[in-house]
Amino acid sequence: MSNPLSFNDLPQELVIMIFRLSMENSSHLKTLVQLSLVCRAWKATVDAAPPLWTSINAADGLRHVNNAIQRSGEAPIDLTLWQDDSVSLDDFLQAARTKAAHWRSVALDFDVHPASYGDLETSMCTSLEVLKLSSSAEPVSSQTPTRLFNGGPAPSTLRVLHVFRLPIQLAPMRLFNLSSLVLRRSPTALPMEDIVLVLKKSPTLVHLHLEDLHALHTPTLIDYKPIYLGSLTSSIIRLTTPMTLLLLSIIQTPSLQSADLHFTLDEPTSTSHPLTSPPTTFVPTLRRLLSSAKLIIVDLDCSKIFSIVFGDLEIALEVSDTMGYQRIKDLLDTLMTHLGDDAKALEVRLRITGLDPSLQDLNLVNCGPMVAELCICQVPWSHEVPETIIEALGNPIGSDPTRWLFPKLRIINYRLTTGVHEMLETALQKRYQAAQTQQMLDSDVRHRLSPLKEICLVNKAGSSGWKSQEVKDIRKKFQTMFPEITVSTTIRMP
């Protein structure tokens, strides 16, 4: 019988592969140092393998960074720095500058603007594929745009550009064939024409994220030609309503799998919501995104941001007037219309956070697709207590014929709040008895009261939440009152 091979007898390529796998989800450089201390053979393998030293993170400390830079040889390197790392951005870039031509990706997150961006400001990083710059410093509108790549074109290898809270100019970089573009909260003005030009020259784009570019220049009256983005699979567009609608009208996205749209409605208008008449080019994509829906999620939040998740489409309406409930109803009706007959069987999960809608507002939501799950959450920063909705659950909201709020409701999730759970007990007891005795006069199936199936009591984790025994007592009381309903408890982070 032959003797089994020892680890050190394995081919070097296989050993290096095993070492690389061992470094996943850990500090790469420190793990390499630990591996090299096991034995001489391992140290020789680690020291002589530049591909093992290519992931360079400032969190490992400047000594480890310098060691990795030296040992990475001619291999492409990936640089990462976070704002809470002990190494300053200036020192990190200075240490890495000798290998600028080998930078493959650079991801920098900082809270103080550096004196310079090192070789990102020059034309030396000729192999750069990924650039991610993020600043947590408060943006200043008068801030001078960051000068990258010597004020000229970006490396032809650049495929990913993510910029958060930094002033940049797109035009000088002459970007093309990007796979991912993220521009968020730019403190300086960006011409829409520059963004459109990047999209036009990047048919390879897979991900697009444009958000809070409030200084975005209004485009001149140009007859934009359609832009075909056949590879785009996900997009997040959170711009002013005119800018968002402009983009939706010119980009064609036959492969789009998810879309997140955010509209700010500052003033009451004759149009209830921006997609009352969606751009013609967006309609086929809209229908495809909606077709995957199994459940519609409607979220009404005290921040005055009302949203709908409908299949692979998420739309948020930021409303500052009193028409929020009407707008969300009209938007839901519009989306249902685009989906056609397939929408009739869909149900809604309704989440109400920090709000106490009036009965009139609740009736607007009640007139749409059937609400099957209701989540009620009272939050400390809102003074509104959900008394109206809880009371409405226990009493008919209309007669001749008798109508109930959310007649097909099967599941209730309620975040425990002092004093209010007694109201919920009373309301659900009335509702439960009405369903049990079938005291319905309405012959319309839509308004017949269905029995509840599940009640979930949500408790907040930590010292601010309810004590375990208190929750058990409340649950036991609900179980006694509603023996045919599943009563559960869960804990959520505050």
Short mmCIF file of C-alpha atoms in Angstrom, two decimals:
data_model
loop_
_atom_site.label_atom_id
_atom_site.label_comp_id
_atom_site.label_asym_id
_atom_site.label_seq_id
_atom_site.Cartn_x
_atom_site.Cartn_y
_atom_site.Cartn_z
CA MET A 1 0.00 0.00 0.00
CA SER A 2 1.47 3.31 -1.07
CA ASN A 3 1.99 6.07 1.45
CA PRO A 4 -0.50 8.94 1.24
CA LEU A 5 0.81 12.27 -0.02
CA SER A 6 1.48 14.96 2.55
CA PHE A 7 0.13 18.46 2.03
CA ASN A 8 3.57 19.70 1.02
CA ASP A 9 3.72 17.10 -1.76
CA LEU A 10 0.76 18.67 -3.55
CA PRO A 11 1.40 20.70 -6.72
CA GLN A 12 2.18 24.35 -5.97
CA GLU A 13 -0.79 25.54 -8.07
CA LEU A 14 -3.16 23.49 -5.90
CA VAL A 15 -1.55 24.70 -2.66
CA ILE A 16 -1.89 28.33 -3.79
CA MET A 17 -5.53 27.71 -4.67
CA ILE A 18 -6.18 26.26 -1.19
CA PHE A 19 -4.45 29.23 0.42
CA ARG A 20 -6.58 31.65 -1.60
CA LEU A 21 -9.77 29.87 -0.51
CA SER A 22 -8.65 30.06 3.13
CA MET A 23 -8.40 33.86 2.85
CA GLU A 24 -12.03 34.37 1.83
CA ASN A 25 -14.06 36.41 4.34
CA SER A 26 -10.95 37.19 6.37
CA SER A 27 -8.06 39.63 6.57
CA HIS A 28 -6.03 38.55 3.55
CA LEU A 29 -2.64 39.94 4.47
CA LYS A 30 -2.68 38.89 8.11
CA THR A 31 -3.85 35.40 7.09
CA LEU A 32 -0.89 35.17 4.71
CA VAL A 33 1.52 36.10 7.48
CA GLN A 34 -0.01 33.41 9.70
CA LEU A 35 0.28 30.81 6.91
CA SER A 36 3.93 31.69 6.37
CA LEU A 37 4.67 30.97 10.06
CA VAL A 38 3.46 27.35 9.88
CA CYS A 39 6.62 25.91 8.30
CA ARG A 40 9.42 26.76 5.89
CA ALA A 41 7.69 25.12 2.93
CA TRP A 42 4.54 27.18 3.44
CA LYS A 43 6.57 30.35 3.90
CA ALA A 44 8.42 29.70 0.66
CA THR A 45 5.15 29.11 -1.17
CA VAL A 46 3.49 32.24 0.23
CA ASP A 47 6.51 34.48 -0.42
CA ALA A 48 6.91 33.28 -4.00
CA ALA A 49 3.26 33.60 -5.06
CA PRO A 50 2.42 37.20 -6.11
CA PRO A 51 -1.28 36.34 -6.80
CA LEU A 52 -1.72 35.75 -3.06
CA TRP A 53 -0.71 39.35 -2.28
CA THR A 54 -2.99 41.21 -4.68
CA SER A 55 -5.87 42.02 -2.30
CA ILE A 56 -4.52 44.93 -0.25
CA ASN A 57 -6.68 46.35 2.52
CA ALA A 58 -5.74 49.36 4.66
CA ALA A 59 -7.40 47.66 7.64
CA ASP A 60 -4.36 45.36 7.84
CA GLY A 61 -2.10 48.29 8.73
CA LEU A 62 0.59 50.17 6.83
CA ARG A 63 3.34 47.58 7.51
CA HIS A 64 1.27 44.79 5.95
CA VAL A 65 0.29 47.07 3.06
CA ASN A 66 3.93 47.82 2.23
CA ASN A 67 4.79 44.12 2.49
CA ALA A 68 1.99 43.18 0.08
CA ILE A 69 2.95 45.89 -2.40
CA GLN A 70 6.49 44.52 -2.46
CA ARG A 71 5.43 40.87 -2.88
CA SER A 72 2.64 41.38 -5.44
CA GLY A 73 5.18 41.52 -8.25
CA GLU A 74 3.63 42.22 -11.63
CA ALA A 75 0.18 40.86 -10.67
CA PRO A 76 -2.90 43.15 -10.81
CA ILE A 77 -3.76 44.49 -7.34
CA ASP A 78 -6.98 45.51 -5.61
CA LEU A 79 -6.87 48.39 -3.10
CA THR A 80 -9.48 48.92 -0.36
CA LEU A 81 -9.70 51.57 2.35
CA TRP A 82 -12.57 52.37 4.74
CA GLN A 83 -12.91 55.56 6.74
CA ASP A 84 -12.41 53.82 10.10
CA ASP A 85 -9.14 52.17 9.04
CA SER A 86 -6.05 53.20 10.99
CA VAL A 87 -4.12 54.11 7.83
CA SER A 88 -4.79 57.53 6.36
CA LEU A 89 -5.88 57.78 2.74
CA ASP A 90 -2.83 59.87 1.84
CA ASP A 91 -0.41 57.29 3.34
CA PHE A 92 -2.28 54.40 1.73
CA LEU A 93 -2.14 55.87 -1.77
CA GLN A 94 1.48 56.92 -1.29
CA ALA A 95 2.42 53.34 -0.34
CA ALA A 96 0.65 51.92 -3.39
CA ARG A 97 1.85 54.45 -5.97
CA THR A 98 4.86 52.38 -7.05
CA LYS A 99 2.41 49.84 -8.49
CA ALA A 100 -0.06 52.33 -10.00
CA ALA A 101 0.23 50.69 -13.41
CA HIS A 102 -0.97 47.43 -11.84
CA TRP A 103 -4.02 48.80 -10.00
CA ARG A 104 -7.00 46.69 -11.05
CA SER A 105 -9.56 48.03 -8.59
CA VAL A 106 -9.60 50.91 -6.11
CA ALA A 107 -12.33 51.29 -3.46
CA LEU A 108 -11.90 54.29 -1.13
CA ASP A 109 -14.31 55.42 1.60
CA PHE A 110 -13.30 58.42 3.70
CA ASP A 111 -14.73 61.13 5.94
CA VAL A 112 -12.02 63.75 5.35
CA HIS A 113 -11.08 64.77 1.84
CA PRO A 114 -7.44 63.83 1.16
CA ALA A 115 -4.77 66.29 0.12
CA SER A 116 -4.73 64.45 -3.20
CA TYR A 117 -5.99 61.28 -4.81
CA GLY A 118 -2.48 60.12 -5.62
CA ASP A 119 -2.08 58.43 -8.97
CA LEU A 120 -5.84 58.54 -9.55
CA GLU A 121 -5.12 62.15 -10.48
CA THR A 122 -2.54 61.06 -13.04
CA SER A 123 -2.59 58.91 -16.14
CA MET A 124 -0.44 56.20 -14.49
CA CYS A 125 -3.19 53.71 -13.51
CA THR A 126 -3.54 52.35 -17.02
CA SER A 127 -4.98 48.95 -15.99
CA LEU A 128 -7.75 50.24 -13.71
CA GLU A 129 -11.03 48.33 -14.14
CA VAL A 130 -13.00 49.31 -11.02
CA LEU A 131 -13.11 52.70 -9.28
CA LYS A 132 -15.31 53.29 -6.23
CA LEU A 133 -15.04 56.60 -4.35
CA SER A 134 -17.23 57.39 -1.37
CA SER A 135 -17.17 60.31 1.07
CA SER A 136 -19.19 60.72 4.27
CA ALA A 137 -18.14 64.37 4.55
CA GLU A 138 -21.00 66.82 4.16
CA PRO A 139 -21.03 67.92 0.52
CA VAL A 140 -20.50 71.57 -0.37
CA SER A 141 -22.13 72.90 -3.53
CA SER A 142 -19.17 75.22 -4.25
CA GLN A 143 -16.67 72.37 -3.99
CA THR A 144 -14.20 72.13 -6.86
CA PRO A 145 -14.73 69.00 -8.96
CA THR A 146 -12.28 66.20 -8.25
CA ARG A 147 -9.62 66.02 -10.95
CA LEU A 148 -9.08 62.44 -12.09
CA PHE A 149 -6.77 60.93 -14.72
CA ASN A 150 -4.90 64.17 -15.34
CA GLY A 151 -8.12 65.82 -16.43
CA GLY A 152 -8.25 63.58 -19.47
CA PRO A 153 -9.80 60.27 -20.55
CA ALA A 154 -10.17 57.45 -18.05
CA PRO A 155 -8.22 54.24 -18.70
CA SER A 156 -9.80 52.29 -21.55
CA THR A 157 -9.98 49.32 -19.17
CA LEU A 158 -12.37 51.06 -16.72
CA ARG A 159 -15.65 49.14 -16.48
CA VAL A 160 -17.07 50.11 -13.08
CA LEU A 161 -17.45 53.67 -11.75
CA HIS A 162 -19.17 54.30 -8.41
CA VAL A 163 -19.09 57.81 -6.91
CA PHE A 164 -20.87 58.91 -3.73
CA ARG A 165 -20.89 62.51 -2.46
CA LEU A 166 -17.93 63.59 -4.55
CA PRO A 167 -17.91 66.29 -7.22
CA ILE A 168 -16.75 64.92 -10.55
CA GLN A 169 -16.95 65.81 -14.21
CA LEU A 170 -17.97 63.02 -16.55
CA ALA A 171 -17.22 64.62 -19.92
CA PRO A 172 -13.39 64.76 -19.63
CA MET A 173 -13.22 61.06 -18.71
CA ARG A 174 -14.85 59.98 -22.01
CA LEU A 175 -16.30 56.87 -20.41
CA PHE A 176 -17.39 53.98 -22.59
CA ASN A 177 -18.34 50.30 -22.32
CA LEU A 178 -19.06 50.52 -18.59
CA SER A 179 -20.74 47.56 -16.90
CA SER A 180 -21.79 49.48 -13.77
CA LEU A 181 -22.38 53.20 -13.19
CA VAL A 182 -23.37 54.61 -9.79
CA LEU A 183 -23.64 58.38 -9.21
CA ARG A 184 -25.13 59.40 -5.88
CA ARG A 185 -25.54 62.78 -4.19
CA SER A 186 -23.11 64.74 -6.29
CA PRO A 187 -22.61 68.18 -4.64
CA THR A 188 -21.93 69.89 -7.96
CA ALA A 189 -23.97 70.23 -11.11
CA LEU A 190 -23.86 67.48 -13.71
CA PRO A 191 -25.22 68.08 -17.20
CA MET A 192 -27.82 65.47 -18.14
CA GLU A 193 -26.22 65.42 -21.60
CA ASP A 194 -23.03 63.98 -20.05
CA ILE A 195 -24.93 61.14 -18.39
CA VAL A 196 -26.85 60.39 -21.57
CA LEU A 197 -23.58 60.30 -23.53
CA VAL A 198 -22.10 57.74 -21.11
CA LEU A 199 -25.21 55.59 -21.45
CA LYS A 200 -25.08 55.86 -25.22
CA LYS A 201 -21.45 54.69 -25.27
CA SER A 202 -22.04 51.88 -22.76
CA PRO A 203 -24.35 49.31 -24.37
CA THR A 204 -22.61 46.82 -22.07
CA LEU A 205 -24.10 48.45 -18.95
CA VAL A 206 -25.50 45.89 -16.49
CA HIS A 207 -26.26 48.09 -13.45
CA LEU A 208 -27.29 51.76 -13.31
CA HIS A 209 -27.84 53.77 -10.13
CA LEU A 210 -28.53 57.52 -10.27
CA GLU A 211 -29.67 59.12 -7.01
CA ASP A 212 -30.17 62.56 -5.48
CA LEU A 213 -28.40 64.49 -8.20
CA HIS A 214 -30.30 67.63 -7.24
CA ALA A 215 -27.86 69.89 -9.06
CA LEU A 216 -28.41 67.98 -12.29
CA HIS A 217 -28.56 70.45 -15.15
CA THR A 218 -31.87 70.59 -16.98
CA PRO A 219 -31.17 69.29 -20.47
CA THR A 220 -31.49 71.57 -23.42
CA LEU A 221 -34.27 70.91 -25.88
CA ILE A 222 -32.60 68.03 -27.65
CA ASP A 223 -34.48 65.33 -29.50
CA TYR A 224 -32.76 62.40 -27.80
CA LYS A 225 -32.62 59.24 -29.84
CA PRO A 226 -33.45 55.93 -28.12
CA ILE A 227 -30.55 54.30 -26.31
CA TYR A 228 -30.47 50.51 -26.41
CA LEU A 229 -29.14 48.97 -23.18
CA GLY A 230 -29.59 45.32 -23.94
CA SER A 231 -27.41 44.10 -21.04
CA LEU A 232 -28.98 46.24 -18.29
CA THR A 233 -30.51 43.99 -15.62
CA SER A 234 -30.96 46.34 -12.64
CA SER A 235 -31.56 50.07 -12.29
CA ILE A 236 -32.14 52.50 -9.45
CA ILE A 237 -33.26 55.96 -10.56
CA ARG A 238 -34.01 58.47 -7.82
CA LEU A 239 -33.94 61.84 -9.52
CA THR A 240 -36.42 64.66 -9.93
CA THR A 241 -39.57 63.52 -11.68
CA PRO A 242 -38.80 65.23 -15.05
CA MET A 243 -35.30 63.72 -15.17
CA THR A 244 -36.53 60.23 -14.30
CA LEU A 245 -39.25 60.38 -16.93
CA LEU A 246 -36.73 61.64 -19.49
CA LEU A 247 -34.46 58.64 -18.89
CA LEU A 248 -37.39 56.21 -19.01
CA SER A 249 -38.41 57.72 -22.35
CA ILE A 250 -35.05 57.23 -24.09
CA ILE A 251 -33.55 54.00 -22.73
CA GLN A 252 -34.69 50.62 -24.02
CA THR A 253 -34.02 47.79 -21.57
CA PRO A 254 -35.29 44.43 -22.85
CA SER A 255 -33.29 42.48 -20.23
CA LEU A 256 -34.15 44.59 -17.17
CA GLN A 257 -34.89 42.33 -14.18
CA SER A 258 -35.41 44.89 -11.41
CA ALA A 259 -36.16 48.61 -11.26
CA ASP A 260 -36.34 51.02 -8.33
CA LEU A 261 -37.92 54.39 -9.11
CA HIS A 262 -38.31 57.28 -6.68
CA PHE A 263 -40.45 60.32 -7.44
CA THR A 264 -40.64 63.51 -5.38
CA LEU A 265 -44.05 65.19 -5.62
CA ASP A 266 -43.60 68.61 -4.06
CA GLU A 267 -46.86 70.20 -5.14
CA PRO A 268 -50.37 68.99 -5.96
CA THR A 269 -50.73 68.54 -9.69
CA SER A 270 -53.43 67.45 -12.07
CA THR A 271 -51.51 64.20 -12.46
CA SER A 272 -51.89 61.99 -9.42
CA HIS A 273 -48.62 60.15 -10.04
CA PRO A 274 -45.80 60.28 -12.63
CA LEU A 275 -46.73 56.99 -14.32
CA THR A 276 -50.29 58.01 -15.12
CA SER A 277 -49.08 58.03 -18.71
CA PRO A 278 -45.75 56.18 -18.70
CA PRO A 279 -43.29 56.76 -21.57
CA THR A 280 -44.22 54.55 -24.51
CA THR A 281 -40.75 52.97 -24.65
CA PHE A 282 -41.04 51.96 -20.99
CA VAL A 283 -44.44 50.22 -21.26
CA PRO A 284 -43.14 46.80 -22.48
CA THR A 285 -40.51 46.79 -19.72
CA LEU A 286 -43.14 47.86 -17.18
CA ARG A 287 -45.40 44.95 -18.05
CA ARG A 288 -42.54 42.46 -17.88
CA LEU A 289 -41.42 43.68 -14.45
CA LEU A 290 -44.97 43.47 -13.10
CA SER A 291 -45.60 39.99 -14.49
CA SER A 292 -43.39 38.32 -11.84
CA ALA A 293 -45.60 39.55 -8.99
CA LYS A 294 -46.84 36.99 -6.49
CA LEU A 295 -47.73 39.51 -3.78
CA ILE A 296 -47.97 43.31 -3.81
CA ILE A 297 -46.30 45.16 -0.93
CA VAL A 298 -47.67 48.61 -0.08
CA ASP A 299 -45.69 50.59 2.50
CA LEU A 300 -47.15 53.74 4.11
CA ASP A 301 -44.53 55.45 6.27
CA CYS A 302 -44.63 58.47 8.55
CA SER A 303 -41.64 59.87 6.61
CA LYS A 304 -44.24 60.65 3.90
CA ILE A 305 -42.60 58.18 1.56
CA PHE A 306 -45.24 55.79 0.28
CA SER A 307 -44.01 52.88 -1.80
CA ILE A 308 -45.19 49.89 -3.79
CA VAL A 309 -43.24 46.73 -4.56
CA PHE A 310 -45.01 45.09 -7.47
CA GLY A 311 -43.10 42.13 -8.91
CA ASP A 312 -39.62 43.35 -9.85
CA LEU A 313 -40.64 47.00 -9.81
CA GLU A 314 -40.36 49.23 -6.74
CA ILE A 315 -41.80 52.74 -6.87
CA ALA A 316 -41.59 55.28 -4.05
CA LEU A 317 -43.63 58.48 -3.96
CA GLU A 318 -42.31 61.22 -1.68
CA VAL A 319 -45.36 63.34 -0.96
CA SER A 320 -45.54 66.65 0.88
CA ASP A 321 -49.26 67.26 0.40
CA THR A 322 -52.37 65.54 1.79
CA MET A 323 -52.97 63.44 -1.30
CA GLY A 324 -50.53 60.65 -0.47
CA TYR A 325 -53.16 57.95 -0.01
CA GLN A 326 -55.01 58.97 -3.16
CA ARG A 327 -51.77 59.00 -5.13
CA ILE A 328 -50.73 55.53 -3.95
CA LYS A 329 -54.19 54.17 -4.78
CA ASP A 330 -54.11 55.68 -8.26
CA LEU A 331 -50.60 54.32 -8.86
CA LEU A 332 -51.66 50.86 -7.74
CA ASP A 333 -54.71 51.00 -10.02
CA THR A 334 -52.49 52.02 -12.95
CA LEU A 335 -50.07 49.15 -12.36
CA MET A 336 -52.94 46.70 -12.05
CA THR A 337 -54.28 47.94 -15.39
CA HIS A 338 -50.94 47.36 -17.12
CA LEU A 339 -50.83 43.79 -15.83
CA GLY A 340 -54.36 43.13 -17.03
CA ASP A 341 -56.34 40.04 -15.98
CA ASP A 342 -53.29 38.50 -14.33
CA ALA A 343 -53.58 41.12 -11.56
CA LYS A 344 -57.03 40.03 -10.38
CA ALA A 345 -55.74 37.21 -8.18
CA LEU A 346 -52.98 39.25 -6.52
CA GLU A 347 -53.14 40.13 -2.85
CA VAL A 348 -51.55 42.93 -0.84
CA ARG A 349 -49.29 43.04 2.19
CA LEU A 350 -49.97 46.46 3.73
CA ARG A 351 -47.40 47.98 6.09
CA ILE A 352 -48.35 51.06 8.10
CA THR A 353 -45.50 52.63 10.09
CA GLY A 354 -45.97 55.54 12.49
CA LEU A 355 -49.29 56.59 10.94
CA ASP A 356 -52.95 56.57 11.91
CA PRO A 357 -54.81 56.93 8.60
CA SER A 358 -58.31 58.35 8.69
CA LEU A 359 -61.24 56.13 7.77
CA GLN A 360 -61.49 58.01 4.48
CA ASP A 361 -57.85 57.21 3.69
CA LEU A 362 -58.30 53.58 4.72
CA ASN A 363 -61.28 53.31 2.38
CA LEU A 364 -59.03 54.35 -0.51
CA VAL A 365 -56.69 51.43 0.21
CA ASN A 366 -59.69 49.15 0.86
CA CYS A 367 -60.99 49.73 -2.67
CA GLY A 368 -58.02 48.17 -4.40
CA PRO A 369 -56.79 44.57 -4.51
CA MET A 370 -57.51 42.48 -1.43
CA VAL A 371 -55.31 43.13 1.62
CA ALA A 372 -54.33 39.67 2.93
CA GLU A 373 -51.62 40.71 5.40
CA LEU A 374 -51.51 43.81 7.59
CA CYS A 375 -48.41 45.05 9.45
CA ILE A 376 -48.94 47.81 12.03
CA CYS A 377 -45.95 49.48 13.64
CA GLN A 378 -45.92 52.43 16.03
CA VAL A 379 -42.54 54.15 16.22
CA PRO A 380 -41.09 56.47 18.91
CA TRP A 381 -40.42 59.34 16.51
CA SER A 382 -44.06 59.55 15.47
CA HIS A 383 -46.76 60.77 17.86
CA GLU A 384 -49.53 59.09 15.91
CA VAL A 385 -51.12 56.05 17.55
CA PRO A 386 -52.88 53.62 15.15
CA GLU A 387 -56.21 53.85 16.96
CA THR A 388 -58.40 54.49 13.90
CA ILE A 389 -57.23 51.48 11.95
CA ILE A 390 -57.43 49.16 14.96
CA GLU A 391 -60.96 50.30 15.77
CA ALA A 392 -61.95 49.94 12.12
CA LEU A 393 -60.83 46.31 12.13
CA GLY A 394 -63.50 45.47 14.70
CA ASN A 395 -66.48 47.33 13.25
CA PRO A 396 -68.19 47.39 9.86
CA ILE A 397 -67.21 50.49 7.89
CA GLY A 398 -70.38 50.50 5.83
CA SER A 399 -73.89 49.12 5.77
CA ASP A 400 -76.50 48.10 3.22
CA PRO A 401 -74.59 46.09 2.26
CA THR A 402 -72.35 45.47 5.25
CA ARG A 403 -68.72 46.24 4.45
CA TRP A 404 -65.63 45.49 6.49
CA LEU A 405 -62.13 46.90 6.33
CA PHE A 406 -59.89 44.42 4.53
CA PRO A 407 -62.49 41.61 4.43
CA LYS A 408 -59.99 39.01 3.14
CA LEU A 409 -57.42 39.75 5.84
CA ARG A 410 -55.72 36.54 7.02
CA ILE A 411 -52.53 37.68 8.79
CA ILE A 412 -51.87 40.54 11.22
CA ASN A 413 -48.38 41.55 12.36
CA TYR A 414 -48.52 44.01 15.24
CA ARG A 415 -45.57 45.64 16.98
CA LEU A 416 -46.42 45.62 20.66
CA THR A 417 -47.15 49.06 22.09
CA THR A 418 -48.14 49.89 25.66
CA GLY A 419 -51.90 50.28 26.01
CA VAL A 420 -52.75 49.73 22.36
CA HIS A 421 -52.68 45.93 22.34
CA GLU A 422 -55.80 45.96 24.53
CA MET A 423 -57.57 47.88 21.77
CA LEU A 424 -56.39 45.27 19.28
CA GLU A 425 -57.74 42.47 21.48
CA THR A 426 -61.18 44.11 21.58
CA ALA A 427 -61.27 44.84 17.85
CA LEU A 428 -60.16 41.36 16.82
CA GLN A 429 -62.60 39.76 19.23
CA LYS A 430 -65.48 41.57 17.51
CA ARG A 431 -64.14 40.63 14.11
CA TYR A 432 -63.57 37.02 15.16
CA GLN A 433 -67.10 36.66 16.50
CA ALA A 434 -68.60 38.22 13.38
CA ALA A 435 -66.72 35.78 11.16
CA GLN A 436 -67.60 32.81 13.36
CA THR A 437 -71.32 33.50 13.40
CA GLN A 438 -71.41 34.61 9.76
CA GLN A 439 -73.35 37.76 10.60
CA MET A 440 -73.05 39.01 7.04
CA LEU A 441 -75.84 40.68 5.11
CA ASP A 442 -73.71 41.40 2.05
CA SER A 443 -74.05 38.88 -0.77
CA ASP A 444 -71.01 40.26 -2.58
CA VAL A 445 -68.14 37.80 -2.11
CA ARG A 446 -65.65 40.69 -2.04
CA HIS A 447 -67.15 41.97 1.20
CA ARG A 448 -67.74 38.73 3.06
CA LEU A 449 -65.57 38.64 6.14
CA SER A 450 -62.95 35.88 6.07
CA PRO A 451 -61.64 34.47 9.35
CA LEU A 452 -58.15 35.39 10.49
CA LYS A 453 -55.51 32.66 10.23
CA GLU A 454 -52.51 34.13 12.03
CA ILE A 455 -51.59 36.86 14.50
CA CYS A 456 -47.91 37.69 14.96
CA LEU A 457 -46.92 39.88 17.92
CA VAL A 458 -43.64 41.67 17.25
CA ASN A 459 -41.45 42.65 20.18
CA LYS A 460 -38.49 45.05 20.00
CA ALA A 461 -35.12 43.63 21.03
CA GLY A 462 -33.10 45.18 23.82
CA SER A 463 -33.94 46.95 27.06
CA SER A 464 -36.59 49.12 25.35
CA GLY A 465 -38.64 46.05 24.40
CA TRP A 466 -41.20 44.13 26.41
CA LYS A 467 -40.03 41.59 28.98
CA SER A 468 -40.20 37.98 27.89
CA GLN A 469 -42.84 37.04 30.46
CA GLU A 470 -45.05 39.97 29.46
CA VAL A 471 -44.97 38.83 25.85
CA LYS A 472 -45.79 35.26 26.86
CA ASP A 473 -48.77 36.48 28.89
CA ILE A 474 -50.12 38.55 25.98
CA ARG A 475 -49.65 35.65 23.58
CA LYS A 476 -51.43 33.26 25.94
CA LYS A 477 -54.34 35.67 26.24
CA PHE A 478 -54.66 35.91 22.46
CA GLN A 479 -54.49 32.11 22.15
CA THR A 480 -57.29 31.75 24.68
CA MET A 481 -59.47 34.34 22.95
CA PHE A 482 -58.86 32.99 19.43
CA PRO A 483 -58.34 29.21 19.67
CA GLU A 484 -58.57 28.65 15.92
CA ILE A 485 -55.96 31.30 15.06
CA THR A 486 -52.19 30.70 15.10
CA VAL A 487 -50.62 33.20 17.50
CA SER A 488 -46.84 33.68 17.34
CA THR A 489 -44.24 36.12 18.60
CA THR A 490 -41.04 37.39 17.01
CA ILE A 491 -38.24 39.75 18.00
CA ARG A 492 -36.93 42.50 15.75
CA MET A 493 -34.03 44.85 16.16
CA PRO A 494 -34.99 48.40 17.22
#
